[in-house]
CSV table of C-alpha atoms and ligand atoms in Angstrom, one decimal:
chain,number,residue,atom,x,y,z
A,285,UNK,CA,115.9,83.5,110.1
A,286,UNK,CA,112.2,82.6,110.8
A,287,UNK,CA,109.3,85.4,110.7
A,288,UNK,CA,108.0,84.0,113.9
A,289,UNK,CA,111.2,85.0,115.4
A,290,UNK,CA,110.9,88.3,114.1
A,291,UNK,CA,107.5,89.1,115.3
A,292,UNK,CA,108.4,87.3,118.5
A,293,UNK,CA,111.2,89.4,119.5
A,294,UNK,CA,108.8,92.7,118.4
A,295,UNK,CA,106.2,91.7,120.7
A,296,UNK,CA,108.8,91.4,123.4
A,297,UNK,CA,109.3,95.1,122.7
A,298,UNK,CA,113.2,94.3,121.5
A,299,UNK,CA,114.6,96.7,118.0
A,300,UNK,CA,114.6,94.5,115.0
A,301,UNK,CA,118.3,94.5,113.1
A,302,UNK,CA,118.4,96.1,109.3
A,303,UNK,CA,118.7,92.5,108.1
A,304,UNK,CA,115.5,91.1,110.2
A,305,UNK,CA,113.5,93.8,108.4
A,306,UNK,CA,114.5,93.0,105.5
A,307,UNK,CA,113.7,89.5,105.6
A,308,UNK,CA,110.4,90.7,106.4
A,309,UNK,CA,109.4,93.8,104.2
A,310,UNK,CA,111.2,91.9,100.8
A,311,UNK,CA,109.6,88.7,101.9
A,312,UNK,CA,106.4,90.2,102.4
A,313,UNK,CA,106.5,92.1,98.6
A,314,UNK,CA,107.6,89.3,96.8
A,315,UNK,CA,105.0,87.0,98.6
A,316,UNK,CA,107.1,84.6,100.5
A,317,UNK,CA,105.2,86.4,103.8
A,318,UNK,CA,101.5,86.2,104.7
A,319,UNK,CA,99.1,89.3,105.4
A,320,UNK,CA,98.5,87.8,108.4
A,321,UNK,CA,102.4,87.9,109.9
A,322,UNK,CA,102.7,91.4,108.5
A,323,UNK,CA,99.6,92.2,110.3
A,324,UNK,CA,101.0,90.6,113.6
A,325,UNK,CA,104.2,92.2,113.1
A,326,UNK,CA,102.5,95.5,112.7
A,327,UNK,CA,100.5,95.6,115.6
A,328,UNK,CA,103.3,94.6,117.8
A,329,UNK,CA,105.2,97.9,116.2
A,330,UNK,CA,102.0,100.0,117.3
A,331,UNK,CA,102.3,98.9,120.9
A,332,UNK,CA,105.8,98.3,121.1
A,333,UNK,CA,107.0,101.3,119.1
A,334,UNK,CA,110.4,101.4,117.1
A,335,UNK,CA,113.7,102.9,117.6
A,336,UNK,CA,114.8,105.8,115.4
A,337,UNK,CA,117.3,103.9,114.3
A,338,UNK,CA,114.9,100.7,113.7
A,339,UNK,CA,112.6,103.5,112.0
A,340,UNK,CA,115.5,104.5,109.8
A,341,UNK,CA,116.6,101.2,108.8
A,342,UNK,CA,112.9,100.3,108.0
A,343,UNK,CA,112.3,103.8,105.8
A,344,UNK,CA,115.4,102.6,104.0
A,345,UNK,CA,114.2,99.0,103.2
A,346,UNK,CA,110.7,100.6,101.9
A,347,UNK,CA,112.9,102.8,99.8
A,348,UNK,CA,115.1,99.8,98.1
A,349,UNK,CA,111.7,97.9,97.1
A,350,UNK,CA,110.9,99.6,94.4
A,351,UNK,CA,112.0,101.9,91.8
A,352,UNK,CA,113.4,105.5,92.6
A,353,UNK,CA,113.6,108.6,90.6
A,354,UNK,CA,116.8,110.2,89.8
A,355,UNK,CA,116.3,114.4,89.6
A,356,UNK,CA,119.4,115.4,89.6
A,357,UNK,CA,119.5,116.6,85.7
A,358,UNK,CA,117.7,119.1,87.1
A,359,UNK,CA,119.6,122.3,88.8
A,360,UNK,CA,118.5,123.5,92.3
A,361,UNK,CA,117.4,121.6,95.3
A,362,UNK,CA,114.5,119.8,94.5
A,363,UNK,CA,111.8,120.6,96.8
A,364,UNK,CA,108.6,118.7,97.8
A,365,UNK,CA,105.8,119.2,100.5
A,366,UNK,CA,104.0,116.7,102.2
A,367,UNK,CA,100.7,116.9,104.5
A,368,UNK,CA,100.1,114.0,106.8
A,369,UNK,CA,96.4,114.8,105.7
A,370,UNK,CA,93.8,117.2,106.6
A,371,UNK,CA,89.9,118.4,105.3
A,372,UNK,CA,89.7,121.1,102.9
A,373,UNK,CA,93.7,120.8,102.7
A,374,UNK,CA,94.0,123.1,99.5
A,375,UNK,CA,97.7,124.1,100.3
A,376,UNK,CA,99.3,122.5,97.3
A,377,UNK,CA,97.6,124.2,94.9
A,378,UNK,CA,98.6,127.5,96.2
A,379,UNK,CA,102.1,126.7,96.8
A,380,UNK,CA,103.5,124.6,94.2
A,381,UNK,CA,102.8,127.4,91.5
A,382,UNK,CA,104.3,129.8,94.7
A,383,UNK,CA,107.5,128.1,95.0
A,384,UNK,CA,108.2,128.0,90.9
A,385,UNK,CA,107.6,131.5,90.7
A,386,UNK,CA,109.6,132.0,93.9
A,387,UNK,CA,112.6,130.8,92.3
A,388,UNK,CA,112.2,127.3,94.0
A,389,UNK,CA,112.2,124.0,92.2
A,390,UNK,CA,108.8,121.7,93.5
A,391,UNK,CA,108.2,118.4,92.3
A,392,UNK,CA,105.7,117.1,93.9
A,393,UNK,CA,104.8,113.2,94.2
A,394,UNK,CA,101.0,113.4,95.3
A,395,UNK,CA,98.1,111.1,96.5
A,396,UNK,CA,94.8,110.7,96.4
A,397,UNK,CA,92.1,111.1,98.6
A,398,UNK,CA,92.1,108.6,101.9
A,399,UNK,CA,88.8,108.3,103.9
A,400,UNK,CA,87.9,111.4,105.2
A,401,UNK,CA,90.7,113.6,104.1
A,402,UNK,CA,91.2,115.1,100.0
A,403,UNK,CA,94.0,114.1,97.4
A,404,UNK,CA,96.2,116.8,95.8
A,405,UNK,CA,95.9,114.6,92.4
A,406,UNK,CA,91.8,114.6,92.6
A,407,UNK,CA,92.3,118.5,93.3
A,408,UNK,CA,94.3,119.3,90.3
A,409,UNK,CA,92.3,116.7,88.2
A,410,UNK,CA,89.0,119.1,88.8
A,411,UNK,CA,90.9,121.3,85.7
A,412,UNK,CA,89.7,119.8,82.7
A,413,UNK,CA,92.0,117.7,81.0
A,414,UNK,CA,94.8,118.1,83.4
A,415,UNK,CA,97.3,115.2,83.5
A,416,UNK,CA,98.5,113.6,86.7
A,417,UNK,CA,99.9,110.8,85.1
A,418,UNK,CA,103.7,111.5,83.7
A,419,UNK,CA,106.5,109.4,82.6
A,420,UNK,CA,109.4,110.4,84.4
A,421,UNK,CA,111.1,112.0,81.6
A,422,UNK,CA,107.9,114.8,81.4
A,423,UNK,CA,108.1,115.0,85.2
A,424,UNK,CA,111.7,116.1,85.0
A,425,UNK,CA,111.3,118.2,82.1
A,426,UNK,CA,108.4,120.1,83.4
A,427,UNK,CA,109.5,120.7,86.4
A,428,UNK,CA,113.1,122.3,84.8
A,429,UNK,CA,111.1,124.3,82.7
A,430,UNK,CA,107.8,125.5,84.5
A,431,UNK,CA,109.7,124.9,88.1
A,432,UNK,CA,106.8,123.0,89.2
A,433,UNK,CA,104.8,119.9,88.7
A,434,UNK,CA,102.5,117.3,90.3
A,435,UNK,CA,102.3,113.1,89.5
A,436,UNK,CA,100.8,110.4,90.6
A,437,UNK,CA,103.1,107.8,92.6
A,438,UNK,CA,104.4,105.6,89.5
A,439,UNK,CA,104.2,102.2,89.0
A,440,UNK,CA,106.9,100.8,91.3
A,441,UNK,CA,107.5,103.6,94.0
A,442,UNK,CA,108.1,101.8,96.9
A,443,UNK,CA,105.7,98.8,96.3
A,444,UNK,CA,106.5,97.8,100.4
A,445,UNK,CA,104.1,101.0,101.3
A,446,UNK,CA,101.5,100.0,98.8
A,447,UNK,CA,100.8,97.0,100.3
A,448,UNK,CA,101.5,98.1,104.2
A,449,UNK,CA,99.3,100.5,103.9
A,450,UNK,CA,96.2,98.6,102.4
A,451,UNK,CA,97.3,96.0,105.3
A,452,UNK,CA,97.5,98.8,107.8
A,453,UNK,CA,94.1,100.7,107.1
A,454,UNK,CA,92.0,96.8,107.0
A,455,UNK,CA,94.0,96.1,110.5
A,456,UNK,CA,94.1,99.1,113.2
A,457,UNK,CA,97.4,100.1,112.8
A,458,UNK,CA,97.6,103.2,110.6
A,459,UNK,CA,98.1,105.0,113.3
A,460,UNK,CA,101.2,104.1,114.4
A,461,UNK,CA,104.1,106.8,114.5
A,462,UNK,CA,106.7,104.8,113.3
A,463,UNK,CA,104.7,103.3,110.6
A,464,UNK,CA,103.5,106.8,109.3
A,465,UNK,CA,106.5,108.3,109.5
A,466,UNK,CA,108.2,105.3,107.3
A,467,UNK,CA,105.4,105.7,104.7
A,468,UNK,CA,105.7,109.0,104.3
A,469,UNK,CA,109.5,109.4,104.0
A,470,UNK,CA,110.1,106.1,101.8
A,471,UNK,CA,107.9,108.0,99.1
A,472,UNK,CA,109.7,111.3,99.4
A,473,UNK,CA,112.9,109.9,98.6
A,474,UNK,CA,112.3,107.1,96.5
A,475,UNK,CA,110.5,110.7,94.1
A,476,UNK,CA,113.7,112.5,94.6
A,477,UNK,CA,113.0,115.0,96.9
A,478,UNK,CA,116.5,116.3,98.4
A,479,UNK,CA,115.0,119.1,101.0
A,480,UNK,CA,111.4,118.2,102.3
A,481,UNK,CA,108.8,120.7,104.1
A,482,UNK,CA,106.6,118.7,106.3
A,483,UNK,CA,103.2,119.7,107.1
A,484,UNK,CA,101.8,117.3,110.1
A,485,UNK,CA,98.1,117.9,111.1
A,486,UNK,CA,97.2,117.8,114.5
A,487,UNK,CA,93.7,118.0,115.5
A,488,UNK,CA,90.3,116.4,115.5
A,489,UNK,CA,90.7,116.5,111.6
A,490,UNK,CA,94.1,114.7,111.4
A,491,UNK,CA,95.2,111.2,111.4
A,492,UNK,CA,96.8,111.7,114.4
A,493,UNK,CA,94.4,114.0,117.6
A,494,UNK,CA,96.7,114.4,119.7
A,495,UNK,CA,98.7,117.4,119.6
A,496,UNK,CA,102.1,115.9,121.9
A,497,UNK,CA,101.7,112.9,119.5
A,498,UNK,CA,101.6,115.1,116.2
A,499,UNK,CA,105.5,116.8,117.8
A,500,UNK,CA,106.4,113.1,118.2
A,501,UNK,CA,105.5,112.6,114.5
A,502,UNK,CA,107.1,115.2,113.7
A,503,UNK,CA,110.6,114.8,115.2
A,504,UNK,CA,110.5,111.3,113.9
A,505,UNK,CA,110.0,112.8,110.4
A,506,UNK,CA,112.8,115.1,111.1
A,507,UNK,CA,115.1,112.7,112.4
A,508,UNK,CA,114.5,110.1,109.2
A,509,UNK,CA,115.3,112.6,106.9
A,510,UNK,CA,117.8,114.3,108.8
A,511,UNK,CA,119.9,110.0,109.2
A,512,UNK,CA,118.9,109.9,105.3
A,513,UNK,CA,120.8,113.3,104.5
A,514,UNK,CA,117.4,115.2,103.2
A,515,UNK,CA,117.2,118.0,104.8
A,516,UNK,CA,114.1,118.0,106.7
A,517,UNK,CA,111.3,120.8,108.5
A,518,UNK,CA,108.0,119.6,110.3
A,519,UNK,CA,106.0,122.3,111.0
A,520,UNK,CA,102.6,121.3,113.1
A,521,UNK,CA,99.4,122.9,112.0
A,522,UNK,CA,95.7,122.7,113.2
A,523,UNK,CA,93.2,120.7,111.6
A,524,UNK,CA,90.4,121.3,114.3
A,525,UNK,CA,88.4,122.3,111.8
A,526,UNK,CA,88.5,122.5,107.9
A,527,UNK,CA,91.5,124.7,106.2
A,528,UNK,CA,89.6,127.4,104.4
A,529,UNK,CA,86.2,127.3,103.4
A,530,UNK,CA,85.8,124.8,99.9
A,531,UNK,CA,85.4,121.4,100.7
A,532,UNK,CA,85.8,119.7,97.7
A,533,UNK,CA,87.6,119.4,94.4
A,534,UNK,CA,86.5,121.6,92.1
A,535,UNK,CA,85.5,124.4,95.1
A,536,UNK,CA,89.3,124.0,96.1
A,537,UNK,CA,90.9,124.5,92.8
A,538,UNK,CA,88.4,128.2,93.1
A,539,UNK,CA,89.5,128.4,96.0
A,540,UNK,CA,93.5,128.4,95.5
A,541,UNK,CA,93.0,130.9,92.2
A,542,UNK,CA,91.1,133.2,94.7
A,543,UNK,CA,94.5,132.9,97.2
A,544,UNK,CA,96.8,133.1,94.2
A,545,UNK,CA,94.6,136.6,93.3
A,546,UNK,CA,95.5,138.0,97.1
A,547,UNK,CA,91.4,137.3,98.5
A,548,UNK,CA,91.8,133.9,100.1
A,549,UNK,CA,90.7,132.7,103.4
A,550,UNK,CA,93.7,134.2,106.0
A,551,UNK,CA,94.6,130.7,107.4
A,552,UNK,CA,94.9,129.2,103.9
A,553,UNK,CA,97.2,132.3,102.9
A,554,UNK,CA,98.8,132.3,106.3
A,555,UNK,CA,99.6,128.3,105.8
A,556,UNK,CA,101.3,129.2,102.4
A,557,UNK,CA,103.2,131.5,103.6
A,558,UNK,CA,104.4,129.7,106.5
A,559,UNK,CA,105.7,126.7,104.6
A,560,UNK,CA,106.5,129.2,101.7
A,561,UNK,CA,109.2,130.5,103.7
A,562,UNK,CA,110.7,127.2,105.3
A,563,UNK,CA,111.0,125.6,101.5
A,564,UNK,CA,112.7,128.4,100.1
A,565,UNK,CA,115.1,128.2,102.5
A,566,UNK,CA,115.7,124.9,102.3
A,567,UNK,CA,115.8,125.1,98.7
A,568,UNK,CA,118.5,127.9,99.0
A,569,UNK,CA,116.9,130.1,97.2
A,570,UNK,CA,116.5,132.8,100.2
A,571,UNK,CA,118.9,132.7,103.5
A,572,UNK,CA,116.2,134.2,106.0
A,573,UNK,CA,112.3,133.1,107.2
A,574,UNK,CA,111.8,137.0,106.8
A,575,UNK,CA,113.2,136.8,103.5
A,576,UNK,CA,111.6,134.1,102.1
A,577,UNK,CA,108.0,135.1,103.0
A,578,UNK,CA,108.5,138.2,101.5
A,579,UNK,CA,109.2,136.4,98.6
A,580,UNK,CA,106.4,134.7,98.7
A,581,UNK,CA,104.0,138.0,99.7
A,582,UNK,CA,105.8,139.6,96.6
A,583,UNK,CA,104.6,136.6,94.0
A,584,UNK,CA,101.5,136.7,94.8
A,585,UNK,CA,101.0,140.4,95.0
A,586,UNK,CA,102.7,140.9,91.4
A,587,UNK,CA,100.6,137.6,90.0
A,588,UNK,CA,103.4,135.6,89.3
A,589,UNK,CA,102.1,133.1,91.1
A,590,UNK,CA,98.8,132.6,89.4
A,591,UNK,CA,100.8,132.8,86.1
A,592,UNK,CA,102.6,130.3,87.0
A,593,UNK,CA,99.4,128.1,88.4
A,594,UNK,CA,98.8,128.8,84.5
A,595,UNK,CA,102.1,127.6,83.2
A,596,UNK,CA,101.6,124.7,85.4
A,597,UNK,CA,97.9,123.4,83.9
A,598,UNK,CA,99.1,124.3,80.4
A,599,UNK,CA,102.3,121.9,80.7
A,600,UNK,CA,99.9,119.2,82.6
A,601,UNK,CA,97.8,119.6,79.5
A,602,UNK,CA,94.8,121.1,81.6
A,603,UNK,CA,92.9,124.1,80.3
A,604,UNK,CA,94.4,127.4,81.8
A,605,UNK,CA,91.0,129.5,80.8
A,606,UNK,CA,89.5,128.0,83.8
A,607,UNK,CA,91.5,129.0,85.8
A,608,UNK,CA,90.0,132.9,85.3
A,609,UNK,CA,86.7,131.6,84.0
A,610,UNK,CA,85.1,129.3,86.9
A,611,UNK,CA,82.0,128.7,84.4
A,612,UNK,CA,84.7,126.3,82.7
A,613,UNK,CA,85.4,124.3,85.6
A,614,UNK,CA,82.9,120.8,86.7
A,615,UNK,CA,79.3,122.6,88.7
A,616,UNK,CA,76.7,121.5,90.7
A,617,UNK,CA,73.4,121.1,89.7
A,618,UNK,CA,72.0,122.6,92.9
A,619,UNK,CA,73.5,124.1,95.8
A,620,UNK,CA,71.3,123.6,99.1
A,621,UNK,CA,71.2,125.8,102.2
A,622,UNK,CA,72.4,124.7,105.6
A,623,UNK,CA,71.3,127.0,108.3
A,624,UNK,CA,71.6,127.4,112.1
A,625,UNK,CA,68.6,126.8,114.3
A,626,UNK,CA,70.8,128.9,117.4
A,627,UNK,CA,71.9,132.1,117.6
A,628,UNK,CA,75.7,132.0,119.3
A,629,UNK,CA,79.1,131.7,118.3
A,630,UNK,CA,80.7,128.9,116.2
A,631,UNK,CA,82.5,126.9,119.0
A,632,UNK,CA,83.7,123.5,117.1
A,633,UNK,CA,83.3,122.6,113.1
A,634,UNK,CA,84.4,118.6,113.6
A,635,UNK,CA,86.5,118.1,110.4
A,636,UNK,CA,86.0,114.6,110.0
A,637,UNK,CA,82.4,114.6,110.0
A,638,UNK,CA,83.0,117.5,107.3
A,639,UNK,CA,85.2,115.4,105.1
A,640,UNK,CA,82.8,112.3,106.0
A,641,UNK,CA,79.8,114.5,104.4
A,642,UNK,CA,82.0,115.6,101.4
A,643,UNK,CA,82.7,111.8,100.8
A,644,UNK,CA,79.4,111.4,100.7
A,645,UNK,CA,78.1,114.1,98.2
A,646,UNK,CA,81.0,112.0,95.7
A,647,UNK,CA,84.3,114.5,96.4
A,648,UNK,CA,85.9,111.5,97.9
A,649,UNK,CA,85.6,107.9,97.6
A,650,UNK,CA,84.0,105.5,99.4
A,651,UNK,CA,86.3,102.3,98.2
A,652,UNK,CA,89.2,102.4,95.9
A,653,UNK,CA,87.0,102.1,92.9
A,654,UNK,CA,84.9,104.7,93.4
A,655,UNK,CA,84.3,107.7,90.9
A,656,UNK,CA,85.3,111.2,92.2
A,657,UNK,CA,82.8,114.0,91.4
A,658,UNK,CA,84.7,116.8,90.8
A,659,UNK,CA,82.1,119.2,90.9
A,660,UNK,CA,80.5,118.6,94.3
A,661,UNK,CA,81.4,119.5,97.9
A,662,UNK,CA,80.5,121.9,100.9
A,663,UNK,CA,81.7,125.7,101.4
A,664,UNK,CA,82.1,126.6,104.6
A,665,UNK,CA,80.4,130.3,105.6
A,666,UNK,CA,81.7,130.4,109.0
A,667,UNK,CA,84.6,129.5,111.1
A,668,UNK,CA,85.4,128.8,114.7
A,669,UNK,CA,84.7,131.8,116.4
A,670,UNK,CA,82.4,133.4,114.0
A,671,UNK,CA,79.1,134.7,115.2
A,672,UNK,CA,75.9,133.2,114.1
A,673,UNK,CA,72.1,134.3,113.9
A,674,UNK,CA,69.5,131.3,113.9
A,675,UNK,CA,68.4,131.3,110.2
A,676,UNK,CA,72.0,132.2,108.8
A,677,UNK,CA,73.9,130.1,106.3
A,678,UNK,CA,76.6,127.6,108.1
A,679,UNK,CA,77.6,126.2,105.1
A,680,UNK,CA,76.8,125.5,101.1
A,681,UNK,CA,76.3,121.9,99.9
A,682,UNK,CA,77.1,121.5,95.7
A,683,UNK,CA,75.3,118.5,95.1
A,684,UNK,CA,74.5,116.8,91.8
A,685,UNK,CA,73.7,113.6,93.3
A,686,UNK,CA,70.4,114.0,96.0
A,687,UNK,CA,69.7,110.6,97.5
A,688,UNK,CA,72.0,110.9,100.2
A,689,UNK,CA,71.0,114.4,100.8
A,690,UNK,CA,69.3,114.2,104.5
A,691,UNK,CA,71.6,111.8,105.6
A,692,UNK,CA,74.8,114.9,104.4
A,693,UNK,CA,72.9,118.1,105.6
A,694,UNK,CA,72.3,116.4,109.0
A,695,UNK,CA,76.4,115.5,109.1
A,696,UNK,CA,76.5,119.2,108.6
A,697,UNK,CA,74.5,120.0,110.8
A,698,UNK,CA,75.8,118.4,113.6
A,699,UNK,CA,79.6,119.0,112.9
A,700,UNK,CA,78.7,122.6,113.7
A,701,UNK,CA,78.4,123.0,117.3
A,702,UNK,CA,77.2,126.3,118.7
A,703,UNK,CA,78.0,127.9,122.3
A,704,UNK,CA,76.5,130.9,123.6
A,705,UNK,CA,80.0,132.1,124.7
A,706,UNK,CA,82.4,133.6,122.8
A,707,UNK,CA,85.0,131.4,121.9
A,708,UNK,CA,88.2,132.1,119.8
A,709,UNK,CA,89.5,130.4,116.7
A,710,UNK,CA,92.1,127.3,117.4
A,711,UNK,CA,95.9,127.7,117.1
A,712,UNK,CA,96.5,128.0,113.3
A,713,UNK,CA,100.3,126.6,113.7
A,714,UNK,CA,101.0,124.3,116.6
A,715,UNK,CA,105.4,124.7,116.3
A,716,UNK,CA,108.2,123.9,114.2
A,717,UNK,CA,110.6,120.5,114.2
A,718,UNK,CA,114.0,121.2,112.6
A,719,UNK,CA,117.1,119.1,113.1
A,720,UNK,CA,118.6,122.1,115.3
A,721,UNK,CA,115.6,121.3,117.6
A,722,UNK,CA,111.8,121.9,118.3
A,723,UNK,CA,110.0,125.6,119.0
A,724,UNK,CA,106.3,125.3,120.1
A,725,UNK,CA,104.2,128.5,119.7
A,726,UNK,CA,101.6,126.6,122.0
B,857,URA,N1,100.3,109.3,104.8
B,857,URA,C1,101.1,108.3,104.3
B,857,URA,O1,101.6,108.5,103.2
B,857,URA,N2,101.3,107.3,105.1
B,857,URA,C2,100.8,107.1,106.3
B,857,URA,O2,101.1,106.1,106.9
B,857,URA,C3,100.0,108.1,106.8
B,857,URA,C4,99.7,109.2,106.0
B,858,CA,CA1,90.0,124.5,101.6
């Protein structure tokens, strides 16, 4: 078998056999394959495309380069939740401690922030002294005993998607269906995840725009997990603009408390909810939607889901106070204004150029080195649809850090865009993927 051959036959638009790709993906892990074939390779997959099966078969090889981790000691499906990415994404947060107090098992395998979008693990990481990084055995015991908890991806999980993906974002080709849905999958199951909820962002704010392309995604997702007995639900959601108001790490982990306490932003609570419902009854803990977002409506009305936020930071060694006293979490020196010079209605908040500006304050990071500043970010104070005066607030900057101040309000700025027509707020959910088939609400 030659390389050549193998990128040959992908440019010629042909499926590549389980054993061609995993000449390729082992080769390319244990160094016997250049950057530059894998590169080749994987821009012949973005224009060619793959197969499901071909997808399948590759998911699999990702998978079987690393290490996986074995949760069955634990009793109950194993849950996790996974967003292909979004600005201001604060769901986790909300529903991991949700889902535990639901009855549901989550353990979640999380990442960090990637360009413009936020990481779960920098989230959580806002609470002082919370841990992200477990050893397997205090992953599995925390989440039999508190029903929920968060890591880091460990040392060897599926090493093939570490080094695609660096490849992949230096090359053009993250955006490739096939390639996303591989990456995503490969880590759910190499974590242990045995029913998966699938959260794939469709929008100006998402990785992929295009909201025919996000159901393609998402059946692909479906189908992987479906071939790979995991029992799989894609449900596509909006990212036209940022989920909730708080931008930013420690803004987001407020933010979550304040949905756990019932006085959230609606689309943040109504995203909960959704995917509540689906993973409880994937996990078998309820038999109905109906029944599982009452469930979840019930948890958070009695407090047992904050409690269990509580539970959560305690067994992560975090500090819990915080959680009720904000004063304990990372603040901004300043806050800083930014207004509206028109007097309309909000008619497009570009995500991107949101998440670009939070970056940019320090909530993200600029190259993989960078130091995340927990305490800084933007809050939103209006939403597509909202009216506006000139002179009224459009959003909040928290900024401890000034020189890059002009350049970030003016990114503000301009990511609002006001019409003089009303306008009404975006689809919030775009439809749902199962393996019975696809419903679109759009
Ligand atoms: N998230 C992933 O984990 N992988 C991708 O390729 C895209 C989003
Ligand atoms: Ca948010």
């Amino acid at each position: 078998m030659r390389v050549y051959d193998i990128i040959s036959r992908k440019k010629e638009g042909k499926a590549l056999t389980l054993p061609e790709l995993e000449f390729l993906i082992n080769g390319y892990v244990q160094n016997r394959v250049p950057d530059y074939q894998i590169a080749a390779w994987a821009m012949a997959v973005y224009f060619q495309g793959m197969t499901v099966e071909e997808t399948v078969n590759l998911t699999r090889t990702m998978v079987a380069s690393g290490e996986t981790i074995d949760l069955s000691s634990i009793p109950g499906v194993k849950l996790d939740k996974h967003s292909t990415g979004g600005v201001g994404d604060t769901t986790t947060l909300v529903l991991a401690p949700l889902i535990a107090a639901a009855g549901g098992r989550m353990a979640k395998m999380s990442g960090r922030g990637l360009g413009h979008t936020g990481g779960t693990l920098d989230k959580f990481e806002a609470i002082p002294g919370f841990q992200v990084e477990l050893t397997q055995h205090e992953f599995i015991e925390i989440v039999g005993r508190v029903g929920a908890a968060v890591v880091g991806q460990t040392g060897n999980l599926v090493p093939a998607d570490k080094k695609l993906y660096a490849l992949r974002d230096v090359t053009a080709t993250v955006d490739s269906i096939p390639l996303i849905a591989s990456s995503v999958m490969s880590k759910k199951i190499a974590a242990g995840a045995e029913a998966i909820v699938l959260d794939v962002k469709a929008g100006h704010g998402a990785l992929v725009k295009d909201i025919d392309e996000a159901f393609v995604l998402a059946r692909t997702l479906v189908e992987i997990g479906d071939q790979m007995n995991r029992e799989t639900v894609a449900i596509v959601t909006g990212m036209d603009q940022p989920l909730g108001f708080a931008v930013g790490n420690a803004l987001e982990v407020i933010e979550a408390v304040e949905t756990l306490q019932g006085n959230g932003p609606s689309d943040l609570r109504e995203i909960c909810l959704v995917l509540g419902a689906h993973l409880l009854v994937i996990g078998k803990v309820v038999q109905t939607l109906n029944e599982g977002r009452a469930r979840c409506e019930e948890v958070l009305r009695s407090g047992r889901a904050l409690s269990k936020l509580e539970e959560m930071v305690k067994a992560q060694k975090g500090d819990p106070a915080s959680l009720r006293d904000w004063s304990r979490l990372p603040q901004a020196q300043t806050t800083v204004e930014i207004s509206s010079t028109m007097t309309g209605f909000v008619h497009r908040i570009l995500a991107e150029e949101i998440g670009i500006a939070a970056t940019l304050l320090g909530a993200g990071r600029e190259t993989k080195e960078s130091r995340i500043d927990p305490a800084v970010g933007i809050v939103l104070k209006k939403k597509i649809g909202d009216p506006v005066e000139a002179g009224e607030p459009l959003a909040l900057l928290h900024v401890n850090d000034s020189t890059r101040l002009e350049n970030v309000s003016q990114k503000v700025k301009n990511a609002f865009q006001i019409s003089e027509e009303q306008v009404t707020a975006p689809p919030l959910i775009y439809g749902i993927v199962t393996s019975k088939g696809e419903e679109r609400y759009h």
